[in-house]
Amino acid sequence: MPLPRHRFAVNLSMLFTELPLLERPAAAAAAGFRAVEMWWPWPATPTPEARELDALRGALRDAGTQLVCLNFYAGRLPGPDRGALSLPGAESGRFRANVGVAADFAASLGCTALNALYGNRVAATDAGAQDALALENLVLAARAAGRVGATLLIEALNPVESPAYPITGSARAVELAGRVNEASGLGNARFLMDLYHVAMAGEDPAAAISAYAAAHTGHVQLADAPGRGEPGTGTLDVPVLLKRLEQSGYDGWVGLEYRPSGPSGGAFGWLDGTR
């Protein structure tokens, strides 16, 4: 049975990357999607010029696509970085400079989910000092998100591909969100459940859904595992997991954050049951 596309948001940092950024919203719309998500689109700068923000805002609106999830500045992504907020010095400064810019951009488009990637451990830097800096910056991000009526998302990556990233495993991310909520007093930090990272971390994605989807999850993303391709290219039974999400009571967006095996326009056949 075909899966309804209105449940899904196309990640424009992973799909349609053969096109310039400003052409991707229209391509997603042409493929039948009304919602999109993205990493911070300007990895070289946390504070792009107003004309760049305006151009992307216009492209999203002209395509009739709703931005539903946006990353804060996270360094070179894709690339060696996995976030900036826990890195002492210049990078955490860039994150702080970005917080208001990203929150305001999201608010201007009705986007109510902002994802904050933690950042890798830094050699010769005390882990406790990094964690204290991270909590300080996550509270700052929670307050910026709260100001515009948004949820702050905290994502767990997987230790296979991100061995220096300390937030791996669903329980660790859920626990950190709780610490942020306690420190901020706002209660708007939630878990970003990426089913690909859950599986690659050695967890049972179905069990993670049962444990965390209803009470702790603010956004879901998926790719097949291993390989991070579209569903049908790995070993995950994605339709069954989506059914489990529905049964859990999760009624939010599901971001399609995978690498297409060919042109992006052909990467959605699994939704129609044609893979």
Short mmCIF file of C-alpha atoms in Angstrom, two decimals:
data_model
loop_
_atom_site.label_atom_id
_atom_site.label_comp_id
_atom_site.label_asym_id
_atom_site.label_seq_id
_atom_site.Cartn_x
_atom_site.Cartn_y
_atom_site.Cartn_z
CA MET A 1 0.00 0.00 0.00
CA PRO A 2 1.41 3.46 -0.87
CA LEU A 3 2.51 5.61 2.07
CA PRO A 4 1.03 9.12 2.17
CA ARG A 5 3.67 11.71 1.30
CA HIS A 6 2.08 14.33 3.52
CA ARG A 7 3.69 12.56 6.50
CA PHE A 8 7.24 13.08 5.24
CA ALA A 9 9.71 15.96 4.96
CA VAL A 10 12.51 15.81 2.40
CA ASN A 11 15.95 16.69 3.76
CA LEU A 12 17.34 19.15 1.24
CA SER A 13 20.89 18.72 2.54
CA MET A 14 20.88 15.04 1.55
CA LEU A 15 18.41 14.90 -1.34
CA PHE A 16 18.34 16.97 -4.52
CA THR A 17 21.92 18.04 -3.86
CA GLU A 18 22.60 17.72 -7.58
CA LEU A 19 20.70 21.01 -7.80
CA PRO A 20 21.66 24.44 -6.47
CA LEU A 21 20.20 25.09 -3.02
CA LEU A 22 17.57 27.54 -4.25
CA GLU A 23 16.21 25.01 -6.77
CA ARG A 24 15.74 22.19 -4.29
CA PRO A 25 12.44 23.29 -2.70
CA ALA A 26 10.73 23.31 -6.09
CA ALA A 27 12.19 19.88 -6.89
CA ALA A 28 10.82 18.50 -3.63
CA ALA A 29 7.41 19.98 -4.41
CA ALA A 30 7.50 18.48 -7.90
CA ALA A 31 8.17 15.08 -6.31
CA GLY A 32 4.97 15.44 -4.28
CA PHE A 33 6.22 16.76 -0.94
CA ARG A 34 4.96 19.82 0.88
CA ALA A 35 7.45 19.74 3.76
CA VAL A 36 11.24 19.97 3.85
CA GLU A 37 14.02 20.04 6.42
CA MET A 38 17.69 20.96 6.18
CA TRP A 39 21.00 21.28 7.92
CA TRP A 40 22.31 24.81 8.38
CA PRO A 41 22.57 25.76 4.68
CA TRP A 42 25.67 27.97 5.04
CA PRO A 43 28.33 25.81 6.75
CA ALA A 44 31.02 28.44 6.19
CA THR A 45 29.22 31.11 8.19
CA PRO A 46 26.78 31.21 11.10
CA THR A 47 25.58 34.67 10.08
CA PRO A 48 24.91 34.86 6.34
CA GLU A 49 23.98 38.11 4.69
CA ALA A 50 20.32 39.11 4.72
CA ARG A 51 20.10 38.66 0.94
CA GLU A 52 21.04 34.98 1.29
CA LEU A 53 18.43 34.41 3.98
CA ASP A 54 15.85 36.24 1.89
CA ALA A 55 16.66 34.22 -1.22
CA LEU A 56 16.20 30.87 0.52
CA ARG A 57 13.06 32.08 2.27
CA GLY A 58 11.66 33.14 -1.09
CA ALA A 59 12.54 29.82 -2.74
CA LEU A 60 10.76 27.88 -0.01
CA ARG A 61 7.67 30.07 -0.20
CA ASP A 62 7.57 30.11 -4.01
CA ALA A 63 7.68 26.31 -4.06
CA GLY A 64 4.86 26.07 -1.52
CA THR A 65 7.05 24.00 0.80
CA GLN A 66 6.94 24.22 4.60
CA LEU A 67 10.26 24.17 6.45
CA VAL A 68 9.65 21.88 9.43
CA CYS A 69 13.13 21.33 10.88
CA LEU A 70 16.36 23.35 10.70
CA ASN A 71 19.79 22.69 12.19
CA PHE A 72 21.66 25.37 14.04
CA TYR A 73 25.17 26.07 12.77
CA ALA A 74 27.17 22.84 13.16
CA GLY A 75 30.52 23.52 11.49
CA ARG A 76 31.53 21.69 8.33
CA LEU A 77 28.58 19.45 7.70
CA PRO A 78 28.89 17.37 5.61
CA GLY A 79 32.53 17.00 6.57
CA PRO A 80 34.58 16.26 9.65
CA ASP A 81 32.49 18.28 12.11
CA ARG A 82 29.54 17.04 14.14
CA GLY A 83 28.42 20.29 15.70
CA ALA A 84 29.98 23.28 17.39
CA LEU A 85 28.25 24.00 20.69
CA SER A 86 30.58 21.95 22.92
CA LEU A 87 33.83 23.11 21.26
CA PRO A 88 35.77 25.68 23.29
CA GLY A 89 36.84 28.89 21.59
CA ALA A 90 35.87 30.11 18.15
CA GLU A 91 33.44 27.36 17.17
CA SER A 92 31.17 27.67 20.20
CA GLY A 93 31.31 31.42 19.62
CA ARG A 94 30.03 30.85 16.09
CA PHE A 95 27.25 28.69 17.46
CA ARG A 96 26.18 31.44 19.86
CA ALA A 97 26.28 34.00 17.04
CA ASN A 98 24.02 31.73 15.00
CA VAL A 99 21.38 30.98 17.63
CA GLY A 100 19.30 34.11 17.14
CA VAL A 101 19.79 34.14 13.37
CA ALA A 102 18.60 30.55 12.99
CA ALA A 103 15.67 31.00 15.37
CA ASP A 104 14.46 34.13 13.58
CA PHE A 105 14.84 32.51 10.15
CA ALA A 106 12.88 29.48 11.33
CA ALA A 107 10.16 31.69 12.83
CA SER A 108 9.78 33.65 9.60
CA LEU A 109 8.83 30.39 7.87
CA GLY A 110 6.71 28.84 10.60
CA CYS A 111 9.36 26.23 11.39
CA THR A 112 9.01 24.98 14.96
CA ALA A 113 11.91 22.52 15.32
CA LEU A 114 15.58 23.48 15.68
CA ASN A 115 18.28 20.80 15.93
CA ALA A 116 21.48 21.43 17.91
CA LEU A 117 24.34 19.02 17.20
CA TYR A 118 26.62 18.58 20.21
CA GLY A 119 30.06 18.45 18.61
CA ASN A 120 32.98 16.02 18.87
CA ARG A 121 35.28 15.55 21.83
CA VAL A 122 38.42 17.66 21.52
CA ALA A 123 41.76 16.02 22.28
CA ALA A 124 43.56 17.46 25.32
CA THR A 125 40.38 19.22 26.44
CA ASP A 126 38.64 18.14 29.63
CA ALA A 127 35.39 16.34 28.81
CA GLY A 128 33.69 17.86 31.85
CA ALA A 129 34.55 21.35 30.66
CA GLN A 130 33.12 20.54 27.23
CA ASP A 131 29.93 19.22 28.81
CA ALA A 132 29.53 22.34 30.96
CA LEU A 133 29.98 24.55 27.90
CA ALA A 134 27.52 22.39 25.98
CA LEU A 135 24.84 22.70 28.64
CA GLU A 136 25.31 26.47 28.74
CA ASN A 137 24.93 26.72 24.97
CA LEU A 138 22.00 24.29 24.83
CA VAL A 139 20.14 26.40 27.40
CA LEU A 140 20.86 29.46 25.24
CA ALA A 141 19.46 27.58 22.23
CA ALA A 142 16.41 26.42 24.21
CA ARG A 143 15.64 30.00 25.16
CA ALA A 144 15.99 31.18 21.55
CA ALA A 145 13.74 28.34 20.39
CA GLY A 146 11.25 29.11 23.13
CA ARG A 147 11.17 32.76 22.12
CA VAL A 148 9.83 31.76 18.68
CA GLY A 149 7.60 28.91 19.88
CA ALA A 150 9.93 26.15 18.70
CA THR A 151 11.24 22.88 20.08
CA LEU A 152 14.96 22.35 20.65
CA LEU A 153 16.02 18.96 19.29
CA ILE A 154 18.93 16.91 20.60
CA GLU A 155 20.15 14.17 18.28
CA ALA A 156 22.10 11.03 19.04
CA LEU A 157 24.54 9.99 16.31
CA ASN A 158 26.14 6.56 16.02
CA PRO A 159 29.59 5.60 17.32
CA VAL A 160 30.53 3.68 14.18
CA GLU A 161 30.63 6.78 11.98
CA SER A 162 31.09 9.41 14.70
CA PRO A 163 33.40 7.85 17.31
CA ALA A 164 34.34 11.21 18.85
CA TYR A 165 30.71 12.28 19.30
CA PRO A 166 29.68 11.71 22.93
CA ILE A 167 25.90 11.67 22.45
CA THR A 168 25.32 8.17 21.08
CA GLY A 169 22.34 6.02 21.98
CA SER A 170 18.77 7.10 22.50
CA ALA A 171 18.90 7.06 26.29
CA ARG A 172 21.86 9.46 26.34
CA ALA A 173 20.06 11.99 24.15
CA VAL A 174 16.83 11.72 26.14
CA GLU A 175 18.77 12.21 29.37
CA LEU A 176 20.54 15.28 27.98
CA ALA A 177 17.23 16.79 26.86
CA GLY A 178 15.99 16.34 30.41
CA ARG A 179 19.05 18.12 31.79
CA VAL A 180 18.49 21.03 29.42
CA ASN A 181 14.83 21.25 30.41
CA GLU A 182 15.79 21.29 34.07
CA ALA A 183 18.43 23.97 33.56
CA SER A 184 16.29 26.20 31.33
CA GLY A 185 12.97 25.69 33.09
CA LEU A 186 11.29 25.74 29.68
CA GLY A 187 10.61 22.06 28.96
CA ASN A 188 11.03 22.52 25.20
CA ALA A 189 14.04 20.22 24.61
CA ARG A 190 13.17 16.91 22.95
CA PHE A 191 14.88 13.91 21.37
CA LEU A 192 15.46 13.81 17.63
CA MET A 193 15.07 10.10 16.86
CA ASP A 194 17.04 9.23 13.73
CA LEU A 195 16.23 5.58 13.07
CA TYR A 196 19.39 5.16 11.00
CA HIS A 197 21.64 6.26 13.86
CA VAL A 198 19.59 4.18 16.31
CA ALA A 199 20.20 1.06 14.23
CA MET A 200 23.86 1.80 13.56
CA ALA A 201 24.41 2.29 17.31
CA GLY A 202 23.29 -1.32 17.84
CA GLU A 203 19.87 -0.53 19.26
CA ASP A 204 16.62 -2.14 18.18
CA PRO A 205 14.75 0.69 16.40
CA ALA A 206 11.35 -0.84 17.24
CA ALA A 207 12.25 -0.95 20.93
CA ALA A 208 13.51 2.65 20.80
CA ILE A 209 10.22 3.73 19.27
CA SER A 210 8.27 1.97 21.99
CA ALA A 211 10.42 3.49 24.73
CA TYR A 212 10.81 7.06 23.53
CA ALA A 213 8.52 8.06 20.66
CA ALA A 214 5.45 9.08 22.59
CA ALA A 215 6.89 10.90 25.59
CA HIS A 216 10.31 12.16 24.53
CA THR A 217 10.53 12.58 20.76
CA GLY A 218 10.11 15.88 18.95
CA HIS A 219 11.11 14.80 15.42
CA VAL A 220 11.97 11.59 13.57
CA GLN A 221 14.36 11.00 10.68
CA LEU A 222 15.09 7.86 8.71
CA ALA A 223 17.42 6.16 6.29
CA ASP A 224 18.03 2.48 5.71
CA ALA A 225 20.93 0.82 7.49
CA PRO A 226 23.64 0.11 6.76
CA GLY A 227 24.57 2.51 3.99
CA ARG A 228 22.21 5.42 4.76
CA GLY A 229 20.37 4.88 1.50
CA GLU A 230 16.67 4.98 0.75
CA PRO A 231 14.44 2.32 2.31
CA GLY A 232 14.89 -0.98 0.54
CA THR A 233 18.66 -0.65 0.18
CA GLY A 234 19.54 -1.96 3.65
CA THR A 235 18.14 -4.28 6.29
CA LEU A 236 15.59 -2.13 8.13
CA ASP A 237 11.89 -2.88 7.63
CA VAL A 238 10.99 0.79 7.33
CA PRO A 239 7.24 0.33 6.68
CA VAL A 240 6.96 -1.76 9.86
CA LEU A 241 8.87 0.88 11.84
CA LEU A 242 6.62 3.62 10.48
CA LYS A 243 3.59 1.59 11.57
CA ARG A 244 5.16 1.22 15.02
CA LEU A 245 5.61 5.01 15.16
CA GLU A 246 1.96 5.50 14.33
CA GLN A 247 0.89 2.99 16.96
CA SER A 248 3.08 4.71 19.54
CA GLY A 249 1.09 7.90 19.15
CA TYR A 250 3.82 9.89 17.39
CA ASP A 251 2.07 12.22 14.95
CA GLY A 252 4.93 14.53 13.94
CA TRP A 253 7.01 14.76 10.79
CA VAL A 254 9.34 12.05 9.54
CA GLY A 255 12.39 13.48 7.79
CA LEU A 256 13.81 11.59 4.81
CA GLU A 257 17.52 12.04 5.46
CA TYR A 258 19.16 9.55 3.15
CA ARG A 259 21.60 9.38 0.26
CA PRO A 260 19.78 8.47 -2.95
CA SER A 261 21.21 5.63 -4.98
CA GLY A 262 20.59 7.60 -8.18
CA PRO A 263 18.96 10.89 -9.17
CA SER A 264 16.97 12.24 -6.22
CA GLY A 265 13.70 12.31 -8.14
CA GLY A 266 13.81 8.52 -8.32
CA ALA A 267 14.54 7.99 -4.64
CA PHE A 268 10.94 7.81 -3.47
CA GLY A 269 9.61 4.69 -5.17
CA TRP A 270 9.53 2.88 -1.82
CA LEU A 271 6.68 5.20 -0.78
CA ASP A 272 4.63 3.83 -3.65
CA GLY A 273 5.62 0.23 -2.97
CA THR A 274 7.63 0.07 -6.21
CA ARG A 275 11.11 -0.80 -4.89
#
